[in-house]
XYZ file of C-alpha atoms in Angstrom:
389
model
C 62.404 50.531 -14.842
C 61.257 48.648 -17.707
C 62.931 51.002 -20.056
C 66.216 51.081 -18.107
C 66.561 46.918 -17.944
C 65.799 46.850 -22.022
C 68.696 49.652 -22.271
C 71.194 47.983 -20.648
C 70.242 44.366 -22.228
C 70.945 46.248 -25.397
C 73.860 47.703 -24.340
C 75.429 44.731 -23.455
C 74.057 42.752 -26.860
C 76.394 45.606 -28.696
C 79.186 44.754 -26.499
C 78.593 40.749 -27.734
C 78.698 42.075 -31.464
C 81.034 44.722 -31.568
C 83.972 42.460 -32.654
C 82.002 41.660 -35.754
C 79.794 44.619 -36.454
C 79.526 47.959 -34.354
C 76.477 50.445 -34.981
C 79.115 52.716 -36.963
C 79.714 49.481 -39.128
C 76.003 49.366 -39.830
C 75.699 52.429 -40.724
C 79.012 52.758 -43.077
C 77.265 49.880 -44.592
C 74.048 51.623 -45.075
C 76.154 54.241 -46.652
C 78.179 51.879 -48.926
C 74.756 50.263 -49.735
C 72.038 52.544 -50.025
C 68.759 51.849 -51.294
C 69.367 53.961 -54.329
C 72.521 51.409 -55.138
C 71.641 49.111 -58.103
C 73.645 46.857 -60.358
C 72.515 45.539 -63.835
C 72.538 42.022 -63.828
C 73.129 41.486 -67.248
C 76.191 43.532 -67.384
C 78.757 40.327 -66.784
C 81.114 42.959 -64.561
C 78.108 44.099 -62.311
C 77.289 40.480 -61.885
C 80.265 39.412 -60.510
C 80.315 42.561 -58.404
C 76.654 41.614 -56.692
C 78.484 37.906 -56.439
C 81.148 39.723 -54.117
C 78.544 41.323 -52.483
C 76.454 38.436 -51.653
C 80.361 36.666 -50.437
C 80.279 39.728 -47.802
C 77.256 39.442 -46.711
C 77.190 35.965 -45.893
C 80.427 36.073 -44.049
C 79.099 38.860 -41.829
C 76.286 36.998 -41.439
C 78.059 34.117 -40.297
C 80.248 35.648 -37.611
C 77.297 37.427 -36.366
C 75.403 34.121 -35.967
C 79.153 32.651 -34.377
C 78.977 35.165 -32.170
C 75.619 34.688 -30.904
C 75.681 30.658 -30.721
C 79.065 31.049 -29.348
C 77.764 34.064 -26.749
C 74.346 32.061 -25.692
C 75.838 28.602 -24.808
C 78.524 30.579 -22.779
C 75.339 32.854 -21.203
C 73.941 29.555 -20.172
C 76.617 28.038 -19.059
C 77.359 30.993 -17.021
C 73.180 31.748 -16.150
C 73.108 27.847 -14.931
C 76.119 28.380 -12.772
C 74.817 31.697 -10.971
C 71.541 29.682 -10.809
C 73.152 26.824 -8.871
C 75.039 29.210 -6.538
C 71.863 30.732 -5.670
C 70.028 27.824 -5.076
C 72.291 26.582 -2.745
C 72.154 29.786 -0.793
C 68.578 29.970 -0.907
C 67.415 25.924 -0.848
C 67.717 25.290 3.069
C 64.840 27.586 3.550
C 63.068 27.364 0.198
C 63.209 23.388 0.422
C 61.531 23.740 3.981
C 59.067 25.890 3.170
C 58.089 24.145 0.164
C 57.730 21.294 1.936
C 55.564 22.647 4.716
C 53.820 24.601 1.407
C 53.187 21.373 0.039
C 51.803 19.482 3.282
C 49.465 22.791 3.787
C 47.655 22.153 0.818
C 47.469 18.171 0.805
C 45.858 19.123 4.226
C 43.349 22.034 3.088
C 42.747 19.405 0.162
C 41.863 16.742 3.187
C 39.562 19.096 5.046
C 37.751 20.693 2.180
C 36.613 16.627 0.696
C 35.818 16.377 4.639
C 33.974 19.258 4.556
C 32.159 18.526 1.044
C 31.217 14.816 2.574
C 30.102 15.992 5.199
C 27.489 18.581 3.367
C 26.660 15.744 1.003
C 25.513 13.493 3.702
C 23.730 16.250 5.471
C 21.953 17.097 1.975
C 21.046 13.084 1.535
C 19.574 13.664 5.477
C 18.034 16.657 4.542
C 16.412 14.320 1.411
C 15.483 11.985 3.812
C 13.140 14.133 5.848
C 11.362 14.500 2.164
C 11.265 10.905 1.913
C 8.612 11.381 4.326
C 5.902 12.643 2.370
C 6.362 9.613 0.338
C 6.439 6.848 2.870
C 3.109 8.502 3.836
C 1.086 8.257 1.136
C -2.192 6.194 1.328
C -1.238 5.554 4.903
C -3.706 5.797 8.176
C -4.157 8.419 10.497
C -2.121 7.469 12.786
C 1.009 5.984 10.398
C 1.195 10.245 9.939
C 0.855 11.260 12.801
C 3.909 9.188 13.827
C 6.089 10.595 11.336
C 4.741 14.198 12.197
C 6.297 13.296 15.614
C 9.513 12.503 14.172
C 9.941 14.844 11.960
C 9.189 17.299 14.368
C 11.941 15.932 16.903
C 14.464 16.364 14.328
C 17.099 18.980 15.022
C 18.016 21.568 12.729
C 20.517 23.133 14.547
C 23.118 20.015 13.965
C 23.274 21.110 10.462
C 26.122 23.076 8.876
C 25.593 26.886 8.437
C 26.454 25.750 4.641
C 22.814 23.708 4.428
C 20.905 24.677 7.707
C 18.480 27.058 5.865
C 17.707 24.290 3.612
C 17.108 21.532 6.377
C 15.281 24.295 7.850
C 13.154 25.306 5.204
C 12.440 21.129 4.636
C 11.384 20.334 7.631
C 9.038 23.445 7.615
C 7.981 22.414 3.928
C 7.005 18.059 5.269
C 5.406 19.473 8.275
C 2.799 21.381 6.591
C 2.367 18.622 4.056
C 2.466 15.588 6.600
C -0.514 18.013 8.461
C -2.768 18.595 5.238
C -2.207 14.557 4.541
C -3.388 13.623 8.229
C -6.324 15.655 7.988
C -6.948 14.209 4.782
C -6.918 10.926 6.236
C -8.812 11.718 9.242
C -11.539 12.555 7.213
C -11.867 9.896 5.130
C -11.396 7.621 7.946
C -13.769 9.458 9.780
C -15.957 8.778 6.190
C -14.912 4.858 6.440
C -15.803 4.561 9.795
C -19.086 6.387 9.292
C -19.664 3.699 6.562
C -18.582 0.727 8.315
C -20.600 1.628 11.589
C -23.892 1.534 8.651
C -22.766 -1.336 7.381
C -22.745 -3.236 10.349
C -26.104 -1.873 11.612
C -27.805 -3.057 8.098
C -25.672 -6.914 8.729
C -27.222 -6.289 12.232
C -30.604 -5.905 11.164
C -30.430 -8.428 8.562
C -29.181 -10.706 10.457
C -32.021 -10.043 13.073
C -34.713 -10.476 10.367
C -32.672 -14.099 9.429
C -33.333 -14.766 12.780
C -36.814 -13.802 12.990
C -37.711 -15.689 10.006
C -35.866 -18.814 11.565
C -38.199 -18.285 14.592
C -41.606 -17.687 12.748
C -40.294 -20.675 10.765
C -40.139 -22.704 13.558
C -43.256 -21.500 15.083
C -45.550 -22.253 11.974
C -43.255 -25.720 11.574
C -46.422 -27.491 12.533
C -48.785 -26.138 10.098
C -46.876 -27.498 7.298
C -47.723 -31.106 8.496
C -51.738 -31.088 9.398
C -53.351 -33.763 7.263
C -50.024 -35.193 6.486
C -49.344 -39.227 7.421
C -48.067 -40.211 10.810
C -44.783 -41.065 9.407
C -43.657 -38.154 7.279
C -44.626 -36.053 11.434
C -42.657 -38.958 12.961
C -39.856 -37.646 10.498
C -40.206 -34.122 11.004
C -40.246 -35.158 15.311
C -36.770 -37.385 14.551
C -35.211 -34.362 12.822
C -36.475 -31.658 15.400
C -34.858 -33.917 18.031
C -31.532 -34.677 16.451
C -30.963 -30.389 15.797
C -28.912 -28.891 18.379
C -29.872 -24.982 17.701
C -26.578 -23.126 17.833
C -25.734 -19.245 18.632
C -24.527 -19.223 15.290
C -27.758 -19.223 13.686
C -30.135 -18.043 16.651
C -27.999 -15.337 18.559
C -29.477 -13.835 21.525
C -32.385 -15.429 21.219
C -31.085 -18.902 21.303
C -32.862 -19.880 24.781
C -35.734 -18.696 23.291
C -35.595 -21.274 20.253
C -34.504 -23.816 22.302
C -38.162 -23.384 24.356
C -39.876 -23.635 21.084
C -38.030 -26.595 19.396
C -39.148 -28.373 22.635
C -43.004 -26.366 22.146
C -42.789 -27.652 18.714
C -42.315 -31.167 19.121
C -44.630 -31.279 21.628
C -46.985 -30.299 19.290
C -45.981 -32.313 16.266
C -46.420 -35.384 19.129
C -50.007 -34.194 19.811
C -50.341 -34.012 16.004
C -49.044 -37.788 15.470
C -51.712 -39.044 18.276
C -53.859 -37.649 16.376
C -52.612 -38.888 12.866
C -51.976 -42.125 14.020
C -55.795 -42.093 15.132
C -56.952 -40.748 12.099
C -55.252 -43.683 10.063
C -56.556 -46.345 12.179
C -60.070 -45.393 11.799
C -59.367 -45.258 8.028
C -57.742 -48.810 8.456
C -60.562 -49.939 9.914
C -63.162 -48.045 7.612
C -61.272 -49.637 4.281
C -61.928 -53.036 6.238
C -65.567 -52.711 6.868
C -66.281 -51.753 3.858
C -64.405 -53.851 1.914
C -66.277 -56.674 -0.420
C -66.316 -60.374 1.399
C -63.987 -61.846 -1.035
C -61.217 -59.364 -0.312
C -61.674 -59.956 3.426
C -59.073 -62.105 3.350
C -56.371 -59.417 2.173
C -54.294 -57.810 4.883
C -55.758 -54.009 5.596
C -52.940 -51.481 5.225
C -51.309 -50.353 8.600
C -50.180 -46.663 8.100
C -48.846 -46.741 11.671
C -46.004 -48.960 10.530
C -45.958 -48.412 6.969
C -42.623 -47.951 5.343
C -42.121 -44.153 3.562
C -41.821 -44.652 -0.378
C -39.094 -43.615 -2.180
C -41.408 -40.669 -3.820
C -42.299 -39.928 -0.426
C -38.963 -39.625 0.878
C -37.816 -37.800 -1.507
C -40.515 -34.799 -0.956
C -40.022 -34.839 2.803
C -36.556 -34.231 1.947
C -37.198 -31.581 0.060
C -39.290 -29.720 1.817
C -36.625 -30.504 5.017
C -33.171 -29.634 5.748
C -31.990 -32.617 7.393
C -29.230 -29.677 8.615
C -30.723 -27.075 9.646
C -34.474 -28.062 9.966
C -35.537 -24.919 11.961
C -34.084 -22.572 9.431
C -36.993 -23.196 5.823
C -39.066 -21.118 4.749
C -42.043 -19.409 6.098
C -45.335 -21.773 5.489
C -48.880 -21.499 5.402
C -51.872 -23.911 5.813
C -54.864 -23.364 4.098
C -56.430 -26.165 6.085
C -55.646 -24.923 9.105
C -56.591 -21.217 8.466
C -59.866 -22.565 6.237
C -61.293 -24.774 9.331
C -63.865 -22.325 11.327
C -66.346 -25.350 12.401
C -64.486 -27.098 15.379
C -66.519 -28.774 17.856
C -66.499 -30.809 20.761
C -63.152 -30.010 22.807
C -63.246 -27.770 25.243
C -60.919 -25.123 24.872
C -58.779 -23.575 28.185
C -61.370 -21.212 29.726
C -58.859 -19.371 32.188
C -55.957 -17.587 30.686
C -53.369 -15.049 31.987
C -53.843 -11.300 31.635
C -53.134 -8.886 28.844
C -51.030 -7.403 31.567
C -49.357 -10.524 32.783
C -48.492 -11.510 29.594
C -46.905 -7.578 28.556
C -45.097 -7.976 31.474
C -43.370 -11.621 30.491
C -42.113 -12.798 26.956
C -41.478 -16.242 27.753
C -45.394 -16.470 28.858
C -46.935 -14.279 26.197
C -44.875 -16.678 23.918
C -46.222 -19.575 26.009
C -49.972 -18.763 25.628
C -49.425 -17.991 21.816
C -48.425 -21.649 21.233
C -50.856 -22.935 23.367
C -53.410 -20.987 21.326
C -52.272 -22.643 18.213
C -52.011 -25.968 20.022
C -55.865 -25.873 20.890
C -56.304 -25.005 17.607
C -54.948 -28.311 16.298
C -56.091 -30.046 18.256
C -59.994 -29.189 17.647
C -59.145 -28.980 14.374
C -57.537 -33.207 14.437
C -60.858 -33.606 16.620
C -63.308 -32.909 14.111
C -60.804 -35.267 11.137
C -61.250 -37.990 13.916
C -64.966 -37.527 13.925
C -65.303 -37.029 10.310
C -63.196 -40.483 9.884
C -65.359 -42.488 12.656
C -68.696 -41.212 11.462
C -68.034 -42.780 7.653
């Protein structure tokens, strides 16, 4: 076919040239001219024959070159007009489909950026479930298992066939990892809590020793102040009655301390009786034997004597005016050193081992009464030491 279309093109290119020069004309001229057909320049008549030569040649080449200018713009002319003919046979139906060709593809443009959105928001979704691993981290127990649950209510099945073995494969892929992480944490709170459970029992049990050494503070209080002048005790009384024990300091056993702030002072009242007794019969020693000319000088009164400075400065150190119930644990060597106490009788009827197993507050109760008797032979025998000088 190919063959046939180039023979007739050619055909019809000879027609175009035939006027000017026909295939016979070439080849007369290859006859006239052969290759074997020289001239010597040099030779003035050969050179003006090869300048005739050159004369025919261009005008043949001219006319040929006429011929085809002349030939195309009139095959052009003619080619546009058969092309406009045609087109207006054919444009009625090419126009419309063109047009409906053209609207086609603006619209499979349309869907396929609607399509490619709508994957790329599904992917950023699809990221999103992985954002979960990340929100998790260093999170509680329970912060996990929450987004567990909501990963694990999200539904694969809205996702385009496109990226639904991806979202699938995510959601498969945070699971497991959101599992290992809660287990994680469940141990380690498990761990904390462990921890904090032994923490609290050692704060417990500190804080229960605190309070026992607030209590055996309290309890020896009046130990500290045997021998020691009526005023410094009347002090110590003064401070014991302005402290309001608090659950703060005392806890569960704050009844308890209230019983023996009032057991205390009681005491330290017996014990100022007894000091102010003491310094009386010293008054009145100092007096006697004092030398006639110095009868005249006023005997010191302890009862109503003023506290120094130096004194008032060691009771204060010794005593919290804040928390008096809550110093340290003290010890009287002249208390546990006197073994020779005579002439009170102590109590001769006390209640049972048993009894007193059986009730706190009167085990408690005897135990200060014990050390209460003890004072108080103890102050007996200063008194009679003082008189008999």
């Amino acid at each position: 076919m190919t063959t046939s279309k180039q023979s007739t093109a050619t055909n019809l290119v000879e027609v175009v040239f035939q006027q000017d020069l026909t295939k016979q004309g070439l080849a007369d001229l290859r006859k006239k001219y052969p290759k074997s057909f020289t001239l010597n320049m040099k030779d003035d008549g050969d050179f003006k024959e090869a300048r005739k030569i050159r004369t025919e040649r261009n005008k043949l080449t001219k006319a040929i070159n006429d011929r085809r200018i002349s030939f195309t713009s009139e095959l052009k002319g003619h080619g546009d007009d058969l092309i406009s003919k045609v087109n207006e046979i054919y444009d009625p139906i090419v126009i419309a489909f063109e047009e409906e060709d053209k609207h086609r593809k603006e619209e499979a443009a349309r869907i396929k950026a609607e399509h490619d959105a709508m994957l790329e928001k599904q992917r950023l979704e699809i990221a999103d479930i992985k954002g979960f691993i990340q929100q998790c981290k260093g999170k509680d127990s329970q912060y996990i298992a929450d987004a567990l649950e909501s990963v694990d209510l999200i539904e694969t099945d809205v996702f385009h066939k496109d990226v639904i073995h991806e979202a699938i494969d995510t959601k498969k892929e945070v699971i497991d990892t959101l599992n290992e992480m809660y287990q994680t944490a469940k141990a380690n709170e498990k761990v904390e809590a462990e921890r904090e459970e032994l923490r609290a029992q050692q704060a417990q049990l500190e804080k229960e020793r605190t309070i026992e050494n607030r209590i055996n503070n309290l309890r020896n209080n009046p130990m500290e102040y045997l021998g020691k002048p009526s005023q410094m005790i009347q002090d110590r009384i003064t401070q014991l009655e302005n402290y309001t024990p608090s659950a703060n300091d005392f806890g569960p056993r704050l009844d308890e301390v209230i019983q023996l702030q009032a057991q205390v002072i009681q005491q330290l009242r017996m014990m100022l009786t007894q000091a102010k007794l003491v310094e009386a019969a010293q008054v009145q020693t100092q007096a006697e034997n004092a030398p006639q000319e110095t009868t005249h000088e006023a005997a010191p009164t302890y009862e109503n004597e003023p506290v120094s400075d130096t004194q008032t400065t060691a009771i204060h150190t010794e005593l919290d005016e804040n928390a008096p119930l809550l110093g340290s644990t003290i010890h009287s060597d002249v208390f546990e050193s006197s073994k020779e106490i005579t002439g009170y009788q102590p109590l001769q009827v006390w209640p049972s081992d048993q009894e007193r197993a059986e009730s706190d507050v009167l085990d408690s109760v005897c135990d200060q009464l014990e050390v209460a008797e003890s004072h108080i032979l103890f102050l007996e025998a200063e008194l009679n030491k003082a008189l008999a000088a």
